[in-house]
PDB file of C-alpha atoms in Angstrom:
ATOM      1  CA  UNK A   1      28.203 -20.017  -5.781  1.00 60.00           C
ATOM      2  CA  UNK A   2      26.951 -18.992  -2.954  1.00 62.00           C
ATOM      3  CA  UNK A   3      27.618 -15.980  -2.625  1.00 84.00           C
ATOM      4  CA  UNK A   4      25.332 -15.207  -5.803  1.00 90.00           C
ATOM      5  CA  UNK A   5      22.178 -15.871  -3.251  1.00 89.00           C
ATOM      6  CA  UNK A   6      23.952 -13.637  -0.817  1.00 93.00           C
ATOM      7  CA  UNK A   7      24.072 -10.339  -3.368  1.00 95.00           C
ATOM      8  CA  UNK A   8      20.621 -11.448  -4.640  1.00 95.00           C
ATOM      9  CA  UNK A   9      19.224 -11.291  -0.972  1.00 96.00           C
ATOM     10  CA  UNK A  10      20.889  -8.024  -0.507  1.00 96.00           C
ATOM     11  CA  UNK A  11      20.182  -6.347  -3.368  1.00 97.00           C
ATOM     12  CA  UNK A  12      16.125  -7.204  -3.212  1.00 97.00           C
ATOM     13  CA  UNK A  13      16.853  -5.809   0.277  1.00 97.00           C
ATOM     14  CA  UNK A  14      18.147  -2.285  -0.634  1.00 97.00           C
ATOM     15  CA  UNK A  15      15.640  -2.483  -3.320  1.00 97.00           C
ATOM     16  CA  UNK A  16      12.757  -2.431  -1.521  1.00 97.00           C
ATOM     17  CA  UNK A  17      14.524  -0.282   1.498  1.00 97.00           C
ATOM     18  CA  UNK A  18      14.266   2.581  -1.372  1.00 97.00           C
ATOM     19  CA  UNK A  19      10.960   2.241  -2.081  1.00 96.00           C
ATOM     20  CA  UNK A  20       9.956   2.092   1.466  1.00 96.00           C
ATOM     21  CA  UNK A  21      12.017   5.527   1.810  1.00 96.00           C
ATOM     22  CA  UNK A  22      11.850   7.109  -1.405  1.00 97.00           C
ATOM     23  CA  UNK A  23       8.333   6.611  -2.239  1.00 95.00           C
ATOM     24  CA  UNK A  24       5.205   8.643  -1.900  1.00 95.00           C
ATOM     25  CA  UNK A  25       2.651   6.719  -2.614  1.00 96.00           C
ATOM     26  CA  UNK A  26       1.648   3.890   0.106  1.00 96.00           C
ATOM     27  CA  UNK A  27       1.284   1.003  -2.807  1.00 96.00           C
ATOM     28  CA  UNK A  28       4.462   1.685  -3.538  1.00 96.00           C
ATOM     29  CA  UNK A  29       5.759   1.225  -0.208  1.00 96.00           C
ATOM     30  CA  UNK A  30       4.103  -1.656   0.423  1.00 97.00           C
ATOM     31  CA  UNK A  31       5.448  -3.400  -2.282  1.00 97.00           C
ATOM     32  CA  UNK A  32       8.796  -2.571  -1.534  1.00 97.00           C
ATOM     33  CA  UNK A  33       8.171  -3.444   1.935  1.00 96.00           C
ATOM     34  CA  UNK A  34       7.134  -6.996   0.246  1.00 97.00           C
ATOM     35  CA  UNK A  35      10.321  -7.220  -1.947  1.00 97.00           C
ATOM     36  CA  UNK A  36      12.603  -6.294   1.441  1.00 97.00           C
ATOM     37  CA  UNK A  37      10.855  -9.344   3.083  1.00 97.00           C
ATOM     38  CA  UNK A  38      11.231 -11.529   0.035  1.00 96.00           C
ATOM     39  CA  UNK A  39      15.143 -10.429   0.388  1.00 97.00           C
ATOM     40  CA  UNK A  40      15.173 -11.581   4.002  1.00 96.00           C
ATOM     41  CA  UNK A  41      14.040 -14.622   3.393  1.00 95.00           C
ATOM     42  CA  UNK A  42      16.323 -15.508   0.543  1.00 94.00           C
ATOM     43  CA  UNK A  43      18.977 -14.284   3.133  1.00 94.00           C
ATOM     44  CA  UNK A  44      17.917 -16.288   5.449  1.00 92.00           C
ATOM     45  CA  UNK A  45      17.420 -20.366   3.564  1.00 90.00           C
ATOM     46  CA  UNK A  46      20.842 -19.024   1.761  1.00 89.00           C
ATOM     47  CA  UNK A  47      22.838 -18.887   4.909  1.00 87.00           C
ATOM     48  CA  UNK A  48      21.097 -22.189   6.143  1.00 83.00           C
ATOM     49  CA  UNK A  49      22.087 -24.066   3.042  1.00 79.00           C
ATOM     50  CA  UNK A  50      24.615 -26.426   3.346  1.00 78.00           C
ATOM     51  CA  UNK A  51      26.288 -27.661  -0.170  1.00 79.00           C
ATOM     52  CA  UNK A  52      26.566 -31.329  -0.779  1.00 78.00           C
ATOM     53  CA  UNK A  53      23.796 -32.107   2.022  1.00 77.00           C
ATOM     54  CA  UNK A  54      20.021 -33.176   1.386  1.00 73.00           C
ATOM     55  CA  UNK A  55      16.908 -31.504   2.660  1.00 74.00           C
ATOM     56  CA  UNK A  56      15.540 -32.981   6.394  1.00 73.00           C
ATOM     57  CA  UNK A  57      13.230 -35.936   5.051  1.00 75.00           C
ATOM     58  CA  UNK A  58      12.764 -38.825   6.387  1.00 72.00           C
ATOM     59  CA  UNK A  59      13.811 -41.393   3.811  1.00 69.00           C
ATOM     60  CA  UNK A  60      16.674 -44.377   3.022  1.00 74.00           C
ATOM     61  CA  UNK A  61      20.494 -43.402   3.196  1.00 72.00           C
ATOM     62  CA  UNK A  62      20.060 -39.829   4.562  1.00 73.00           C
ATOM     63  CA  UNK A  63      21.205 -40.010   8.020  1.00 72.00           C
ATOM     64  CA  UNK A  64      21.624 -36.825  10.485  1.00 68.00           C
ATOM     65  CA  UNK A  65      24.968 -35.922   9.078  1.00 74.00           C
ATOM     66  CA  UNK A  66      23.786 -35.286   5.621  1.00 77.00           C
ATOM     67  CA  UNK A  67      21.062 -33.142   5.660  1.00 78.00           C
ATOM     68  CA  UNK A  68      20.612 -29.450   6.340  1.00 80.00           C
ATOM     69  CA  UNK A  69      19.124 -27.684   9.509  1.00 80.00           C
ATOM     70  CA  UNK A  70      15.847 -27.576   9.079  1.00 82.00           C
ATOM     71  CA  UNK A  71      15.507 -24.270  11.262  1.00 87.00           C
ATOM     72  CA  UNK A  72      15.870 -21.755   9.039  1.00 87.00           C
ATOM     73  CA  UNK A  73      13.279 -23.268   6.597  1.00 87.00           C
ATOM     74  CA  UNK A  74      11.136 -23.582   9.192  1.00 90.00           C
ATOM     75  CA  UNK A  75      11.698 -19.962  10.215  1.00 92.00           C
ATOM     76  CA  UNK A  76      11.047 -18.719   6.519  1.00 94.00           C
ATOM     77  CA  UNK A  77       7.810 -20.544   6.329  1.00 95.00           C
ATOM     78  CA  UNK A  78       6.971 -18.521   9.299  1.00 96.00           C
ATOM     79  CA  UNK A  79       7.927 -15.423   7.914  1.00 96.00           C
ATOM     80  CA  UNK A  80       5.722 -16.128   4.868  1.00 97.00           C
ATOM     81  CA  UNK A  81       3.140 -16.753   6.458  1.00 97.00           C
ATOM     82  CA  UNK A  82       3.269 -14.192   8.614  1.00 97.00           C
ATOM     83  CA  UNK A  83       4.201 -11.170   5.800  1.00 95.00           C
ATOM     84  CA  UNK A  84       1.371 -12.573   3.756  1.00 96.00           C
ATOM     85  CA  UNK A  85      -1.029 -11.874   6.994  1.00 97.00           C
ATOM     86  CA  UNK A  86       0.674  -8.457   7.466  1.00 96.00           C
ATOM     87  CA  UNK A  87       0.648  -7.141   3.645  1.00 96.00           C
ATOM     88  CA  UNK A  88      -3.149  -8.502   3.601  1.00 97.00           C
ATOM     89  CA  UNK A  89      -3.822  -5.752   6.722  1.00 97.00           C
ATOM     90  CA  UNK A  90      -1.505  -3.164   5.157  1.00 96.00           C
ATOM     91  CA  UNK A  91      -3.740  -2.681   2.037  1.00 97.00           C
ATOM     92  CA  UNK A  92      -6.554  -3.308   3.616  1.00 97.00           C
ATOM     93  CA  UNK A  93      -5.547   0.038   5.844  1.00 96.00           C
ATOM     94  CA  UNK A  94      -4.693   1.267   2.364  1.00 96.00           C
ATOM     95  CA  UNK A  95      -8.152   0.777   1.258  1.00 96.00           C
ATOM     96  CA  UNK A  96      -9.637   2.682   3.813  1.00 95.00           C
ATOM     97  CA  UNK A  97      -7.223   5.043   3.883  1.00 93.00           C
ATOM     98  CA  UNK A  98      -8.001   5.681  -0.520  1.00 95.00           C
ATOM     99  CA  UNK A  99     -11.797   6.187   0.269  1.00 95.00           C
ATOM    100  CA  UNK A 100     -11.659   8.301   3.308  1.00 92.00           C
ATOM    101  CA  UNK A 101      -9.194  10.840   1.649  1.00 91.00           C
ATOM    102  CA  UNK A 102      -9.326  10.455  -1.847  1.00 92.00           C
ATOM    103  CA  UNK A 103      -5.126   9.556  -2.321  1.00 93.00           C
ATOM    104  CA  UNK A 104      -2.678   7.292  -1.435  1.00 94.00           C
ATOM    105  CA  UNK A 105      -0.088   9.562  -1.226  1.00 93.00           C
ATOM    106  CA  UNK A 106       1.357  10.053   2.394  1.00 92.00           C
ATOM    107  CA  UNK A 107       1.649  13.716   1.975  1.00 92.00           C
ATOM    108  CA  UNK A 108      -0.896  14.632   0.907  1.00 91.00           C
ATOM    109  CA  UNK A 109      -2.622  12.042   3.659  1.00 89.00           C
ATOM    110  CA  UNK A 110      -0.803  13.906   6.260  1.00 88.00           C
ATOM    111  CA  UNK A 111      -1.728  17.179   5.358  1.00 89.00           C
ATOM    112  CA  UNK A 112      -5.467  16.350   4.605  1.00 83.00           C
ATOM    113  CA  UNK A 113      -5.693  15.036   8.421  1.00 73.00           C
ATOM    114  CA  UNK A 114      -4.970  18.159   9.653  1.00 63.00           C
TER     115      UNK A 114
END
């Protein structure tokens, strides 16, 4: 069953891999930059799952043995946080970028800078 989470991860990963590539307009990349990220992050809390084991709270009858490493959790929250600050500066550039040269396309972006 796991290995459903795996080819979900991977698949939003190459998914937004082809926008970033593919893509000419910079909204467009940026969202596919967002579903990559969104892929690494289910990659990463799938591989740190651990059937049969609880998650890493402090309660009654969950000793160390029986829950999960709370690492890569901790790691993803990072990540969010993190991609949320980074997407937040990307359009923000993107804004700027729309009302300096009129497009959001890179080409024409490039060529218009001269």
């Amino acid at each position: 069953m796991i290995s459903v989470y795996y080819f979900g991860a991977i698949s939003l990963i190459l998914i937004g891999l082809y926008a970033v590539l593919v893509k000419k307009n910079l909204l467009k990349m940026l969202i596919g930059l967002s579903i990559m990220e969104t892929g690494v992050n289910l990659l990463l809390v799938s591989i740190g799952y651990v059937a049969g084991r609880s998650a890493p709270i402090l309660s009654e009858g969950i000793g160390p043995n029986q829950a999960v490493d709370p690492i890569p959790q901790a790691l993803v929250l990072t990540a969010i946080v993190i991609g949320v600050a980074t997407t937040a500066m990307a359009l923000s550039v993107a804004m700027i970028l729309h009302e300096k040269y009129g497009t959001l396309n890179v080409e024409e972006i490039r060529r218009l800078r001269g």
